[in-house]
C-alpha positions as a printed Julia matrix, in Angstrom:
358×3 Matrix{Float64}:
  12.8     5.47   20.33
  14.29    2.51   19.68
  15.67    0.61   16.37
  17.19   -2.35   14.97
  19.71   -2.72   17.79
  16.88   -2.37   20.23
  15.09   -5.66   19.54
  11.86   -4.05   19.34
   9.26   -5.89   17.64
   5.7    -4.92   16.97
   3.2    -7.12   18.69
   0.11   -8.95   16.56
  -2.72   -6.14   16.44
  -6.51   -6.68   17.64
  -8.43   -6.58   14.79
 -11.91   -5.17   15.38
 -15.04   -5.31   12.82
 -17.23   -2.32   12.1
 -19.9    -1.93    9.53
 -17.89    0.81    7.08
 -13.93   -0.85    7.44
 -11.95   -3.01    9.47
 -10.22   -1.06   12.35
  -6.83   -2.18   13.86
  -5.79   -1.14   17.62
  -2.08   -1.54   17.9
  -1.19   -3.12   21.65
  -0.41   -0.6    24.26
   3.42   -0.92   23.75
   2.87   -0.25   20.16
   0.88    2.58   20.85
   3.12    4.48   23.02
   6.13    3.94   21.0
   3.82    4.69   17.56
   2.49    7.89   19.4
   6.41    8.95   20.68
   7.0     8.53   16.95
   4.23   10.42   15.65
   5.24   13.59   18.26
   8.87   13.57   16.45
   7.41   13.21   12.94
   4.88   15.16   12.61
   6.41   18.57   13.1
   8.67   17.4    10.34
   6.13   16.52    7.74
   3.57   19.16    8.25
   5.64   21.94    6.61
   5.66   18.91    3.52
   1.76   19.01    3.39
  -0.33   20.51    1.33
  -2.94   23.35    2.03
  -6.24   21.43    0.76
  -5.19   18.76    2.61
  -7.46   18.87    5.98
  -7.47   15.82    7.88
  -5.56   15.18   10.96
  -4.05   17.99   11.01
  -3.74   21.17   13.88
  -5.89   23.88   13.18
  -7.98   22.15   10.28
 -11.27   20.07   10.56
 -13.54   18.58    8.35
 -15.81   21.84    8.39
 -12.73   23.75    7.06
 -12.72   21.28    4.42
 -17.01   21.92    3.78
 -16.01   25.73    3.94
 -13.53   25.51    1.22
 -15.69   23.74   -1.34
 -18.11   25.87   -0.84
 -16.06   29.05   -1.35
 -15.03   27.24   -4.96
 -18.62   26.84   -6.04
 -19.66   30.29   -5.42
 -16.56   31.57   -7.31
 -17.53   29.85  -10.4
 -16.42   26.6   -10.14
 -19.08   24.7   -10.98
 -17.96   21.71  -12.45
 -16.84   19.11   -9.79
 -14.87   15.74   -9.97
 -16.59   13.78   -6.86
 -13.96   10.96   -6.73
 -14.14    8.13   -4.51
 -11.11    5.83   -3.64
 -11.47    2.23   -3.08
 -10.18    1.3     0.21
  -7.36    3.9     0.12
  -5.98    2.92    3.48
  -5.72   -1.07    2.53
  -4.21    0.24   -0.77
  -1.41    2.47    0.3
   1.98    0.68   -1.24
   4.62    0.21    1.39
   8.07    0.69   -0.89
   6.51    4.32   -2.15
   5.63    5.54    1.13
   8.93    4.21    2.58
  10.28    6.38    0.12
   7.88    9.27    1.08
   9.38    8.93    4.61
  12.55    8.76    3.32
  12.8    12.03    1.6
  12.87   13.73    5.19
  13.73   11.07    7.63
  17.22    9.26    6.8
  17.41    7.7    10.34
  17.6     3.73    9.25
  16.01    2.69   12.51
  13.45    4.86   12.36
  12.39    3.79    8.49
  12.79    0.01    9.23
  10.82    0.77   12.42
   7.48    2.2    10.45
   8.34   -0.61    7.49
   8.19   -3.22   10.76
   4.52   -1.09   11.82
   3.25   -0.85    8.26
   4.19   -5.26    7.89
   3.01   -5.91   11.46
   0.32   -9.01   11.52
  -2.7    -8.96   12.45
  -4.75  -10.84   15.16
  -8.18  -11.98   14.6
 -10.43  -13.31   17.14
 -13.97  -14.73   15.91
 -16.3   -15.35   17.84
 -15.99  -18.72   19.47
 -12.31  -17.4    20.82
 -10.43  -18.94   18.1
  -7.54  -16.77   17.23
  -5.61  -16.26   13.48
  -3.03  -14.1    11.99
  -3.43  -12.29    8.92
  -0.32  -11.03    7.25
  -1.65   -9.46    4.4
  -0.33   -6.03    4.8
   3.47   -7.81    4.6
   2.37  -10.79    1.68
   0.96   -7.67   -0.15
   3.13   -4.6     0.62
   0.6    -2.31    0.86
  -1.75   -1.03    3.4
  -1.8     1.16    6.28
  -3.76    0.1     9.82
  -6.24    2.15   10.7
  -6.72    2.67   14.45
  -2.74    3.45   14.99
  -1.49    6.2    16.02
   1.0     6.85   13.24
  -1.55    5.92   10.61
  -2.95    9.33    9.98
   0.1    10.67    9.18
   1.17    8.42    6.58
  -2.08    8.47    5.08
  -1.49   11.61    4.66
   1.67   11.77    3.4
   1.15    9.62    0.69
  -2.08   11.34   -0.34
   0.03   14.84   -0.5
   1.76   12.82   -3.48
  -1.18   13.36   -5.39
  -2.12   16.94   -4.2
   1.42   18.25   -5.26
   1.69   16.04   -8.2
  -1.72   17.48   -9.37
  -0.2    21.25   -8.83
   3.43   20.65  -10.35
   1.62   18.75  -13.49
   0.12   22.22  -14.1
  -3.71   20.91  -14.01
  -4.84   22.67  -11.26
  -4.21   26.08  -13.75
  -4.81   24.57  -16.84
  -8.33   23.48  -15.85
  -8.85   25.88  -12.68
  -9.01   22.63  -11.08
  -8.99   23.05   -7.45
  -8.65   19.89   -4.85
 -10.28   19.31   -1.47
  -9.04   16.9     0.22
  -9.66   14.73    4.17
  -8.38   11.41    4.55
  -9.58    9.75    1.59
 -12.41   11.97    0.87
 -11.6    13.68   -2.42
 -13.6    16.71   -4.54
 -12.27   18.94   -7.38
 -13.29   21.79   -8.36
 -13.07   23.01  -12.15
 -14.11   26.07  -13.75
 -13.93   24.02  -17.14
 -12.55   20.77  -18.14
 -13.86   18.81  -15.77
 -14.17   15.52  -17.63
 -10.32   15.6   -18.99
  -9.83   16.46  -15.06
 -11.36   13.58  -14.13
  -9.15   11.13  -16.6
  -6.13   12.7   -15.89
  -6.89   12.19  -11.88
  -7.72    8.49  -12.94
  -4.64    7.92  -14.3
  -2.54    9.56  -11.59
  -4.2     7.42   -9.09
  -3.06    4.54  -10.75
   0.68    5.29  -11.4
   0.72    5.82   -7.77
  -1.11    2.24   -7.33
  -4.45    3.77   -6.22
  -8.06    2.35   -7.46
 -10.57    4.53   -8.46
 -14.47    3.48   -7.48
 -15.79    4.21  -10.77
 -19.49    3.55   -9.35
 -19.19    6.09   -6.85
 -16.76    8.67   -8.95
 -18.28   11.16  -11.97
 -18.66   14.93  -12.67
 -21.35   16.8   -11.09
 -22.32   19.97  -13.32
 -23.77   22.76  -11.0
 -26.56   24.52  -10.13
 -28.17   21.27  -12.14
 -26.98   18.61   -9.8
 -25.82   18.08   -6.37
 -22.91   15.88   -4.52
 -21.98   15.02   -1.23
 -19.03   15.58    0.44
 -17.91   15.1     4.24
 -21.78   14.56    5.02
 -23.23   17.56    3.86
 -25.18   17.88    0.23
 -23.5    20.79   -2.3
 -25.84   22.35   -4.61
 -28.8    24.66   -5.06
 -30.76   25.8    -2.42
 -33.69   28.01   -1.53
 -33.67   31.12    0.99
 -37.54   31.77    2.23
 -36.26   34.91    3.75
 -34.67   36.13    0.76
 -36.98   34.25   -1.84
 -33.77   33.33   -4.14
 -32.0    30.38   -5.42
 -28.41   29.85   -4.29
 -25.43   27.85   -4.03
 -24.65   26.21   -0.68
 -24.63   23.28    1.99
 -27.44   21.11    3.68
 -26.71   17.91    5.78
 -27.15   14.85    3.67
 -30.19   13.23    3.9
 -28.21    9.43    4.71
 -26.15   11.7     7.25
 -29.95   12.52    8.82
 -31.09    9.38    8.55
 -28.12    7.68   10.38
 -28.35    9.35   13.4
 -32.58    8.89   13.26
 -31.43    5.38   13.34
 -29.48    6.11   16.4
 -32.03    7.56   17.89
 -34.06    4.92   17.24
 -31.63    2.05   18.75
 -30.99    4.3    21.92
 -34.79    4.56   22.5
 -35.41    0.78   21.96
 -37.44   -1.75   24.24
 -34.33   -2.99   25.69
 -33.42    0.39   27.07
 -36.59    0.74   29.16
 -35.14    0.19   32.42
 -33.33    3.01   32.22
 -33.32    6.08   34.23
 -35.39    9.07   31.64
 -32.28   11.36   33.04
 -29.96    8.87   31.92
 -31.48    8.33   28.63
 -31.99   11.9    27.87
 -28.61   12.63   28.48
 -27.32   10.22   26.05
 -30.18   11.96   23.73
 -29.25   15.41   24.04
 -25.02   14.34   23.65
 -25.79   12.33   20.34
 -27.93   15.67   19.35
 -25.5    18.48   20.22
 -22.84   16.39   18.74
 -24.51   15.83   15.6
 -25.66   19.5    15.52
 -21.99   20.66   16.32
 -20.77   19.3    13.33
 -23.88   19.9    11.2
 -23.52   23.5    11.48
 -22.98   24.78    8.23
 -25.74   26.36    5.62
 -29.08   25.87    5.61
 -29.77   23.21    8.64
 -33.33   24.27    9.75
 -35.08   21.77    7.78
 -32.64   18.85    8.62
 -32.56   19.69   12.72
 -36.52   19.79   12.77
 -36.48   16.15   11.14
 -34.28   15.07   13.84
 -35.64   17.42   16.5
 -39.42   15.5    15.76
 -37.48   12.09   15.5
 -36.46   12.39   18.84
 -39.6    13.83   20.23
 -41.43   11.07   18.74
 -39.01    8.49   20.02
 -38.61    9.37   23.54
 -42.45    9.98   23.84
 -42.74    6.14   22.62
 -40.26    4.73   25.25
 -41.65    6.62   28.08
 -45.32    5.06   27.11
 -43.55    1.79   27.08
 -41.85    2.38   30.35
 -44.8     3.57   32.05
 -47.08    0.94   30.54
 -49.09    4.05   28.82
 -50.81    3.28   26.05
 -49.08    5.27   22.59
 -49.12    7.51   21.31
 -49.11    9.22   24.47
 -49.86   13.07   23.5
 -51.46   13.94   26.47
 -49.23   12.36   29.37
 -46.13   13.28   27.34
 -46.92   16.72   25.56
 -44.29   18.51   23.2
 -43.43   20.94   25.92
 -43.13   18.88   28.78
 -40.39   16.62   26.63
 -38.25   19.62   26.93
 -39.4    21.51   30.06
 -39.83   18.95   32.17
 -37.17   15.88   30.69
 -34.69   18.29   29.42
 -34.25   16.99   25.74
 -32.82   19.66   23.7
 -34.45   21.68   20.88
 -32.22   21.64   17.58
 -34.29   24.35   16.04
 -33.23   26.89   19.0
 -29.96   26.39   18.01
 -29.89   27.5    13.88
 -30.09   31.43   14.81
 -26.79   31.65   15.67
 -24.9    29.51   13.44
 -23.28   30.7    10.35
 -24.97   31.0     6.73
 -27.75   29.84    8.76
 -29.99   33.05    7.67
 -28.85   32.41    3.98
């Protein structure tokens, strides 16, 4: 693995800009060494991570976290602390994080290596090809580099301090307040005392040098209100089949809009030179991938909306490709979009999905 005496120095990480956050991409050499370190460290820390933590762990997923919240809201935990942390990954303090690592790792060389990764400069290339180095993480002593193999483990390890502290201080028992955490997403399902739980959560995060986003953090009271978590909207739903109200989930409006925008981007005029088979294969991968995640709860309405949008956009694309006047219903009827061109139909997937019959 190497250490101080091995002369290993992390290379500056490339820097990519995404819409929602900055993603650092380590060099190949760093990725290889970090991956090797993760293979050694992950089994050691896995035993320490709390059952409420679902991100970046074997045999756990975001859907498991969604189901956990679903169980909470259906077992009397109707007061929800819907928490949002400001720039969690960029805020994790190095000194406290290294202390957490050192609880299990006594090898000084490994601790030094992790510290070097945390402080490694980031190299950014602008549109003109000019390179600029940033040492913000080292200068401010905080931040885990998103995009690096070791970052998920480190971010989980630091969040563990809050989750474990919550239980050790007796807050879970006091308010029957149960945490569900996925990376930097967090909700606390309470039977009572949600306002007090929110205040305590805010104080605990501050003590750990993390910042609660006050504009996005709130207490939600079910069933009158709804809240979003990991792309799902939780709240009161109505079953047409059973003709009753129940607390459940639906794909959030934002996520439905996002997949529709992605479909629109994929079927723009700049793609009409593509072969129809190639385009439909791409659309099918997008649709099936989206539906594989959004498979819990009452999905039929969302599936129908996405399905309708996909048909409309494919028909419009075919009209543009073949110089056919829009809307093209006669030449490209709905049935042919599926039977001839092979576009998948999401509503046909609904019957076999969990909770879909609720």
